[in-house]
């Protein structure tokens, strides 16, 4: 059965449609949704079968995943990552925004993602659609970017074309308008300070 395709406006997300997405996630569904950068593919962090399905779509072993968590705000980050004061201050300044912070994972994370990884990526996108989904769900969602096979265009931006490509692999595609084609800036934050892993949409000057 093909995925559902639903329209949600980022400026004024419809609560009923947000709940529709959350119901899909609670039932183990995979959802494609907009962020403040590129479109993402995600599931409930507590559903290991759904995480395995995402790994299959990405063509990787679940244990080797480098998925990040989308959070509503900074209030629950301590459940999943250890953040020192310097990192927290910077995160407070730039989030919500187009950054992924790689932080030391708490002991919860390996159990959730069935991995030995000692770090976790945290995203708080500046887009109310994924943030309200997470808020309604009550916990973060796993996220990974939707890539395009095109050598020139790295990320798919048109939700209708994304639906065409993934309608038989996922359970729902949220049309939140055209996405961007520049991914988030990835910043590793630890006791040694900040390291730019990938320069993306987020301004790196604050870390230099």
PDB file of C-alpha atoms in Angstrom:
ATOM      1  CA  UNK A   1       0.000   0.000   0.000  1.00  0.00           C
ATOM      2  CA  UNK A   2       1.476   3.387  -0.954  1.00  0.00           C
ATOM      3  CA  UNK A   3       2.340   5.913   1.758  1.00  0.00           C
ATOM      4  CA  UNK A   4      -0.046   8.653   2.829  1.00  0.00           C
ATOM      5  CA  UNK A   5       0.804  12.092   1.444  1.00  0.00           C
ATOM      6  CA  UNK A   6      -0.306  14.950   3.684  1.00  0.00           C
ATOM      7  CA  UNK A   7       0.133  18.706   3.437  1.00  0.00           C
ATOM      8  CA  UNK A   8       1.147  20.679   6.550  1.00  0.00           C
ATOM      9  CA  UNK A   9       1.927  24.407   6.451  1.00  0.00           C
ATOM     10  CA  UNK A  10       5.088  25.258   8.462  1.00  0.00           C
ATOM     11  CA  UNK A  11       3.799  28.738   9.410  1.00  0.00           C
ATOM     12  CA  UNK A  12       0.643  27.352  11.008  1.00  0.00           C
ATOM     13  CA  UNK A  13       0.788  23.553  11.372  1.00  0.00           C
ATOM     14  CA  UNK A  14      -2.641  21.914  11.648  1.00  0.00           C
ATOM     15  CA  UNK A  15      -2.847  20.107  15.024  1.00  0.00           C
ATOM     16  CA  UNK A  16      -5.037  17.353  13.623  1.00  0.00           C
ATOM     17  CA  UNK A  17      -2.486  16.562  10.916  1.00  0.00           C
ATOM     18  CA  UNK A  18       0.380  16.653  13.410  1.00  0.00           C
ATOM     19  CA  UNK A  19      -1.526  14.043  15.450  1.00  0.00           C
ATOM     20  CA  UNK A  20      -1.988  11.985  12.277  1.00  0.00           C
ATOM     21  CA  UNK A  21       1.814  11.906  11.829  1.00  0.00           C
ATOM     22  CA  UNK A  22       2.313  11.025  15.506  1.00  0.00           C
ATOM     23  CA  UNK A  23      -0.194   8.140  15.258  1.00  0.00           C
ATOM     24  CA  UNK A  24       1.789   6.811  12.301  1.00  0.00           C
ATOM     25  CA  UNK A  25       5.063   7.029  14.297  1.00  0.00           C
ATOM     26  CA  UNK A  26       3.495   5.367  17.358  1.00  0.00           C
ATOM     27  CA  UNK A  27       2.400   2.493  15.143  1.00  0.00           C
ATOM     28  CA  UNK A  28       5.988   1.920  14.027  1.00  0.00           C
ATOM     29  CA  UNK A  29       5.669   3.937  10.821  1.00  0.00           C
ATOM     30  CA  UNK A  30       8.400   5.689   8.843  1.00  0.00           C
ATOM     31  CA  UNK A  31       7.733   9.330   7.999  1.00  0.00           C
ATOM     32  CA  UNK A  32       9.450  11.747   5.615  1.00  0.00           C
ATOM     33  CA  UNK A  33       9.155  15.350   6.795  1.00  0.00           C
ATOM     34  CA  UNK A  34      10.616  18.812   6.182  1.00  0.00           C
ATOM     35  CA  UNK A  35      13.234  20.421   8.415  1.00  0.00           C
ATOM     36  CA  UNK A  36      14.951  23.808   8.236  1.00  0.00           C
ATOM     37  CA  UNK A  37      17.471  22.274   5.806  1.00  0.00           C
ATOM     38  CA  UNK A  38      16.758  19.142   3.739  1.00  0.00           C
ATOM     39  CA  UNK A  39      13.895  16.653   3.993  1.00  0.00           C
ATOM     40  CA  UNK A  40      14.410  13.971   6.625  1.00  0.00           C
ATOM     41  CA  UNK A  41      13.328  10.367   7.112  1.00  0.00           C
ATOM     42  CA  UNK A  42      12.496   9.360  10.652  1.00  0.00           C
ATOM     43  CA  UNK A  43      10.767   7.125  13.164  1.00  0.00           C
ATOM     44  CA  UNK A  44      10.120   6.882  16.895  1.00  0.00           C
ATOM     45  CA  UNK A  45      13.462   6.344  18.723  1.00  0.00           C
ATOM     46  CA  UNK A  46      11.821   3.625  20.850  1.00  0.00           C
ATOM     47  CA  UNK A  47      10.811   1.438  17.886  1.00  0.00           C
ATOM     48  CA  UNK A  48      13.805  -0.759  16.995  1.00  0.00           C
ATOM     49  CA  UNK A  49      12.038  -2.393  14.033  1.00  0.00           C
ATOM     50  CA  UNK A  50      11.369   1.017  12.503  1.00  0.00           C
ATOM     51  CA  UNK A  51      15.043   1.982  13.042  1.00  0.00           C
ATOM     52  CA  UNK A  52      16.034  -1.244  11.245  1.00  0.00           C
ATOM     53  CA  UNK A  53      13.745  -0.345   8.333  1.00  0.00           C
ATOM     54  CA  UNK A  54      15.452   3.049   7.986  1.00  0.00           C
ATOM     55  CA  UNK A  55      18.859   1.343   8.038  1.00  0.00           C
ATOM     56  CA  UNK A  56      17.703  -0.965   5.210  1.00  0.00           C
ATOM     57  CA  UNK A  57      16.531   2.017   3.121  1.00  0.00           C
ATOM     58  CA  UNK A  58      19.911   3.688   3.694  1.00  0.00           C
ATOM     59  CA  UNK A  59      21.702   0.430   2.868  1.00  0.00           C
ATOM     60  CA  UNK A  60      23.599   0.198   6.160  1.00  0.00           C
ATOM     61  CA  UNK A  61      23.695  -2.177   9.123  1.00  0.00           C
ATOM     62  CA  UNK A  62      21.531  -0.887  12.011  1.00  0.00           C
ATOM     63  CA  UNK A  63      24.543  -1.057  14.369  1.00  0.00           C
ATOM     64  CA  UNK A  64      26.552   1.190  12.021  1.00  0.00           C
ATOM     65  CA  UNK A  65      23.929   3.930  11.845  1.00  0.00           C
ATOM     66  CA  UNK A  66      24.851   7.570  12.275  1.00  0.00           C
ATOM     67  CA  UNK A  67      21.288   8.764  12.772  1.00  0.00           C
ATOM     68  CA  UNK A  68      20.575  11.880  14.823  1.00  0.00           C
ATOM     69  CA  UNK A  69      17.693  12.699  17.169  1.00  0.00           C
ATOM     70  CA  UNK A  70      15.274  15.544  16.498  1.00  0.00           C
ATOM     71  CA  UNK A  71      14.256  17.165  19.796  1.00  0.00           C
ATOM     72  CA  UNK A  72      11.627  19.808  20.496  1.00  0.00           C
ATOM     73  CA  UNK A  73      13.972  21.923  22.626  1.00  0.00           C
ATOM     74  CA  UNK A  74      16.987  21.574  24.929  1.00  0.00           C
ATOM     75  CA  UNK A  75      15.003  20.385  27.956  1.00  0.00           C
ATOM     76  CA  UNK A  76      15.330  16.615  27.321  1.00  0.00           C
ATOM     77  CA  UNK A  77      18.835  16.548  25.871  1.00  0.00           C
ATOM     78  CA  UNK A  78      20.350  15.382  29.186  1.00  0.00           C
ATOM     79  CA  UNK A  79      18.382  12.110  28.778  1.00  0.00           C
ATOM     80  CA  UNK A  80      20.405  11.277  25.665  1.00  0.00           C
ATOM     81  CA  UNK A  81      23.641  13.290  25.744  1.00  0.00           C
ATOM     82  CA  UNK A  82      26.185  14.750  28.137  1.00  0.00           C
ATOM     83  CA  UNK A  83      26.616  18.456  27.527  1.00  0.00           C
ATOM     84  CA  UNK A  84      29.169  20.677  29.251  1.00  0.00           C
ATOM     85  CA  UNK A  85      28.398  24.307  30.106  1.00  0.00           C
ATOM     86  CA  UNK A  86      30.288  25.798  27.147  1.00  0.00           C
ATOM     87  CA  UNK A  87      28.469  23.572  24.633  1.00  0.00           C
ATOM     88  CA  UNK A  88      25.095  24.221  26.271  1.00  0.00           C
ATOM     89  CA  UNK A  89      25.593  28.011  26.034  1.00  0.00           C
ATOM     90  CA  UNK A  90      26.395  27.804  22.320  1.00  0.00           C
ATOM     91  CA  UNK A  91      23.527  25.415  21.636  1.00  0.00           C
ATOM     92  CA  UNK A  92      21.143  27.753  23.428  1.00  0.00           C
ATOM     93  CA  UNK A  93      22.339  30.581  21.195  1.00  0.00           C
ATOM     94  CA  UNK A  94      22.080  28.824  17.802  1.00  0.00           C
ATOM     95  CA  UNK A  95      19.154  26.424  18.306  1.00  0.00           C
ATOM     96  CA  UNK A  96      16.562  26.027  16.889  1.00  0.00           C
ATOM     97  CA  UNK A  97      18.718  26.215  13.768  1.00  0.00           C
ATOM     98  CA  UNK A  98      20.482  24.331  10.964  1.00  0.00           C
ATOM     99  CA  UNK A  99      23.023  22.523  13.160  1.00  0.00           C
ATOM    100  CA  UNK A 100      23.606  18.933  14.260  1.00  0.00           C
ATOM    101  CA  UNK A 101      25.616  18.690  17.479  1.00  0.00           C
ATOM    102  CA  UNK A 102      27.597  15.489  18.022  1.00  0.00           C
ATOM    103  CA  UNK A 103      27.707  14.911  21.775  1.00  0.00           C
ATOM    104  CA  UNK A 104      28.782  12.164  24.149  1.00  0.00           C
ATOM    105  CA  UNK A 105      25.857   9.736  24.402  1.00  0.00           C
ATOM    106  CA  UNK A 106      24.343   8.648  27.700  1.00  0.00           C
ATOM    107  CA  UNK A 107      23.901   4.931  28.387  1.00  0.00           C
ATOM    108  CA  UNK A 108      20.298   5.184  27.070  1.00  0.00           C
ATOM    109  CA  UNK A 109      21.385   5.662  23.470  1.00  0.00           C
ATOM    110  CA  UNK A 110      23.101   2.315  22.710  1.00  0.00           C
ATOM    111  CA  UNK A 111      20.014   0.479  23.984  1.00  0.00           C
ATOM    112  CA  UNK A 112      17.692   2.604  21.868  1.00  0.00           C
ATOM    113  CA  UNK A 113      19.660   2.258  18.640  1.00  0.00           C
ATOM    114  CA  UNK A 114      21.226  -1.161  19.267  1.00  0.00           C
ATOM    115  CA  UNK A 115      24.686   0.266  18.678  1.00  0.00           C
ATOM    116  CA  UNK A 116      28.036   0.571  20.441  1.00  0.00           C
ATOM    117  CA  UNK A 117      28.406   4.203  19.433  1.00  0.00           C
ATOM    118  CA  UNK A 118      29.541   6.525  22.187  1.00  0.00           C
ATOM    119  CA  UNK A 119      28.161   9.690  20.576  1.00  0.00           C
ATOM    120  CA  UNK A 120      24.814  10.962  19.381  1.00  0.00           C
ATOM    121  CA  UNK A 121      23.735  13.732  17.013  1.00  0.00           C
ATOM    122  CA  UNK A 122      21.164  16.206  18.320  1.00  0.00           C
ATOM    123  CA  UNK A 123      19.003  18.378  16.025  1.00  0.00           C
ATOM    124  CA  UNK A 124      16.499  21.093  16.926  1.00  0.00           C
ATOM    125  CA  UNK A 125      15.446  22.367  13.494  1.00  0.00           C
ATOM    126  CA  UNK A 126      14.010  25.827  12.975  1.00  0.00           C
ATOM    127  CA  UNK A 127      10.817  24.365  11.529  1.00  0.00           C
ATOM    128  CA  UNK A 128       7.692  23.892  13.625  1.00  0.00           C
ATOM    129  CA  UNK A 129       6.487  20.797  11.749  1.00  0.00           C
ATOM    130  CA  UNK A 130       9.093  18.317  13.078  1.00  0.00           C
ATOM    131  CA  UNK A 131       9.288  20.091  16.440  1.00  0.00           C
ATOM    132  CA  UNK A 132       5.536  19.847  17.029  1.00  0.00           C
ATOM    133  CA  UNK A 133       5.566  16.203  15.908  1.00  0.00           C
ATOM    134  CA  UNK A 134       8.214  15.495  18.565  1.00  0.00           C
ATOM    135  CA  UNK A 135       6.349  17.522  21.197  1.00  0.00           C
ATOM    136  CA  UNK A 136       3.098  15.630  20.557  1.00  0.00           C
ATOM    137  CA  UNK A 137       4.926  12.280  20.441  1.00  0.00           C
ATOM    138  CA  UNK A 138       6.575  12.988  23.793  1.00  0.00           C
ATOM    139  CA  UNK A 139      10.087  11.913  22.799  1.00  0.00           C
ATOM    140  CA  UNK A 140      12.621  12.560  20.016  1.00  0.00           C
ATOM    141  CA  UNK A 141      12.533  10.952  16.607  1.00  0.00           C
ATOM    142  CA  UNK A 142      15.437   9.364  14.759  1.00  0.00           C
ATOM    143  CA  UNK A 143      16.358  11.395  11.692  1.00  0.00           C
ATOM    144  CA  UNK A 144      18.490  10.929   8.587  1.00  0.00           C
ATOM    145  CA  UNK A 145      18.600  13.034   5.417  1.00  0.00           C
ATOM    146  CA  UNK A 146      16.839  12.079   2.199  1.00  0.00           C
ATOM    147  CA  UNK A 147      19.562  11.810  -0.422  1.00  0.00           C
ATOM    148  CA  UNK A 148      19.196  11.959  -4.190  1.00  0.00           C
ATOM    149  CA  UNK A 149      21.036   9.659  -6.580  1.00  0.00           C
ATOM    150  CA  UNK A 150      21.648  12.616  -8.881  1.00  0.00           C
ATOM    151  CA  UNK A 151      25.354  13.499  -8.864  1.00  0.00           C
ATOM    152  CA  UNK A 152      24.703  17.230  -9.099  1.00  0.00           C
ATOM    153  CA  UNK A 153      21.645  17.593  -6.852  1.00  0.00           C
ATOM    154  CA  UNK A 154      22.614  15.891  -3.612  1.00  0.00           C
ATOM    155  CA  UNK A 155      19.265  16.329  -1.824  1.00  0.00           C
ATOM    156  CA  UNK A 156      15.690  16.048  -3.130  1.00  0.00           C
ATOM    157  CA  UNK A 157      13.739  19.261  -2.554  1.00  0.00           C
ATOM    158  CA  UNK A 158      10.318  18.630  -4.141  1.00  0.00           C
ATOM    159  CA  UNK A 159       7.992  16.714  -1.766  1.00  0.00           C
ATOM    160  CA  UNK A 160       5.961  15.297  -4.675  1.00  0.00           C
ATOM    161  CA  UNK A 161       9.076  13.818  -6.280  1.00  0.00           C
ATOM    162  CA  UNK A 162      10.182  12.514  -2.875  1.00  0.00           C
ATOM    163  CA  UNK A 163       6.775  10.846  -2.515  1.00  0.00           C
ATOM    164  CA  UNK A 164       7.089   9.317  -5.984  1.00  0.00           C
ATOM    165  CA  UNK A 165      10.436   7.797  -5.065  1.00  0.00           C
ATOM    166  CA  UNK A 166       9.692   6.597  -1.506  1.00  0.00           C
ATOM    167  CA  UNK A 167       5.921   5.895  -1.511  1.00  0.00           C
ATOM    168  CA  UNK A 168       6.465   2.110  -1.283  1.00  0.00           C
ATOM    169  CA  UNK A 169       9.243   2.283   1.318  1.00  0.00           C
ATOM    170  CA  UNK A 170       7.713   4.576   3.954  1.00  0.00           C
ATOM    171  CA  UNK A 171       4.292   5.025   5.536  1.00  0.00           C
ATOM    172  CA  UNK A 172       3.809   8.784   5.264  1.00  0.00           C
ATOM    173  CA  UNK A 173       5.294  11.771   3.431  1.00  0.00           C
ATOM    174  CA  UNK A 174       4.629  15.242   4.843  1.00  0.00           C
ATOM    175  CA  UNK A 175       4.528  17.996   2.238  1.00  0.00           C
ATOM    176  CA  UNK A 176       5.779  21.101   4.040  1.00  0.00           C
ATOM    177  CA  UNK A 177       6.717  22.937   0.862  1.00  0.00           C
ATOM    178  CA  UNK A 178       9.985  22.841  -1.034  1.00  0.00           C
ATOM    179  CA  UNK A 179      12.968  21.776   1.077  1.00  0.00           C
ATOM    180  CA  UNK A 180      16.495  23.114   0.933  1.00  0.00           C
ATOM    181  CA  UNK A 181      19.408  21.343  -0.729  1.00  0.00           C
ATOM    182  CA  UNK A 182      22.082  22.258   1.820  1.00  0.00           C
ATOM    183  CA  UNK A 183      22.295  20.009   4.882  1.00  0.00           C
ATOM    184  CA  UNK A 184      22.909  21.065   8.483  1.00  0.00           C
ATOM    185  CA  UNK A 185      26.322  22.067   9.781  1.00  0.00           C
ATOM    186  CA  UNK A 186      27.687  19.230  11.939  1.00  0.00           C
ATOM    187  CA  UNK A 187      29.591  20.300  15.049  1.00  0.00           C
ATOM    188  CA  UNK A 188      31.337  17.905  17.422  1.00  0.00           C
ATOM    189  CA  UNK A 189      31.272  19.294  20.964  1.00  0.00           C
ATOM    190  CA  UNK A 190      33.398  17.777  23.725  1.00  0.00           C
ATOM    191  CA  UNK A 191      35.844  18.768  26.464  1.00  0.00           C
ATOM    192  CA  UNK A 192      38.351  19.886  23.832  1.00  0.00           C
ATOM    193  CA  UNK A 193      35.922  22.459  22.429  1.00  0.00           C
ATOM    194  CA  UNK A 194      34.215  22.450  19.037  1.00  0.00           C
ATOM    195  CA  UNK A 195      35.181  20.730  15.801  1.00  0.00           C
ATOM    196  CA  UNK A 196      33.378  21.376  12.509  1.00  0.00           C
ATOM    197  CA  UNK A 197      32.727  17.948  10.974  1.00  0.00           C
ATOM    198  CA  UNK A 198      30.748  19.295   8.003  1.00  0.00           C
ATOM    199  CA  UNK A 199      30.078  22.865   6.976  1.00  0.00           C
ATOM    200  CA  UNK A 200      26.459  23.151   5.925  1.00  0.00           C
ATOM    201  CA  UNK A 201      23.747  25.790   6.211  1.00  0.00           C
ATOM    202  CA  UNK A 202      24.618  26.847   9.776  1.00  0.00           C
ATOM    203  CA  UNK A 203      27.160  29.673  10.135  1.00  0.00           C
ATOM    204  CA  UNK A 204      30.445  28.317  11.531  1.00  0.00           C
ATOM    205  CA  UNK A 205      31.961  31.681  12.585  1.00  0.00           C
ATOM    206  CA  UNK A 206      30.548  31.350  16.122  1.00  0.00           C
ATOM    207  CA  UNK A 207      32.761  28.263  16.683  1.00  0.00           C
ATOM    208  CA  UNK A 208      36.008  29.750  15.349  1.00  0.00           C
TER     209      UNK A 208
END
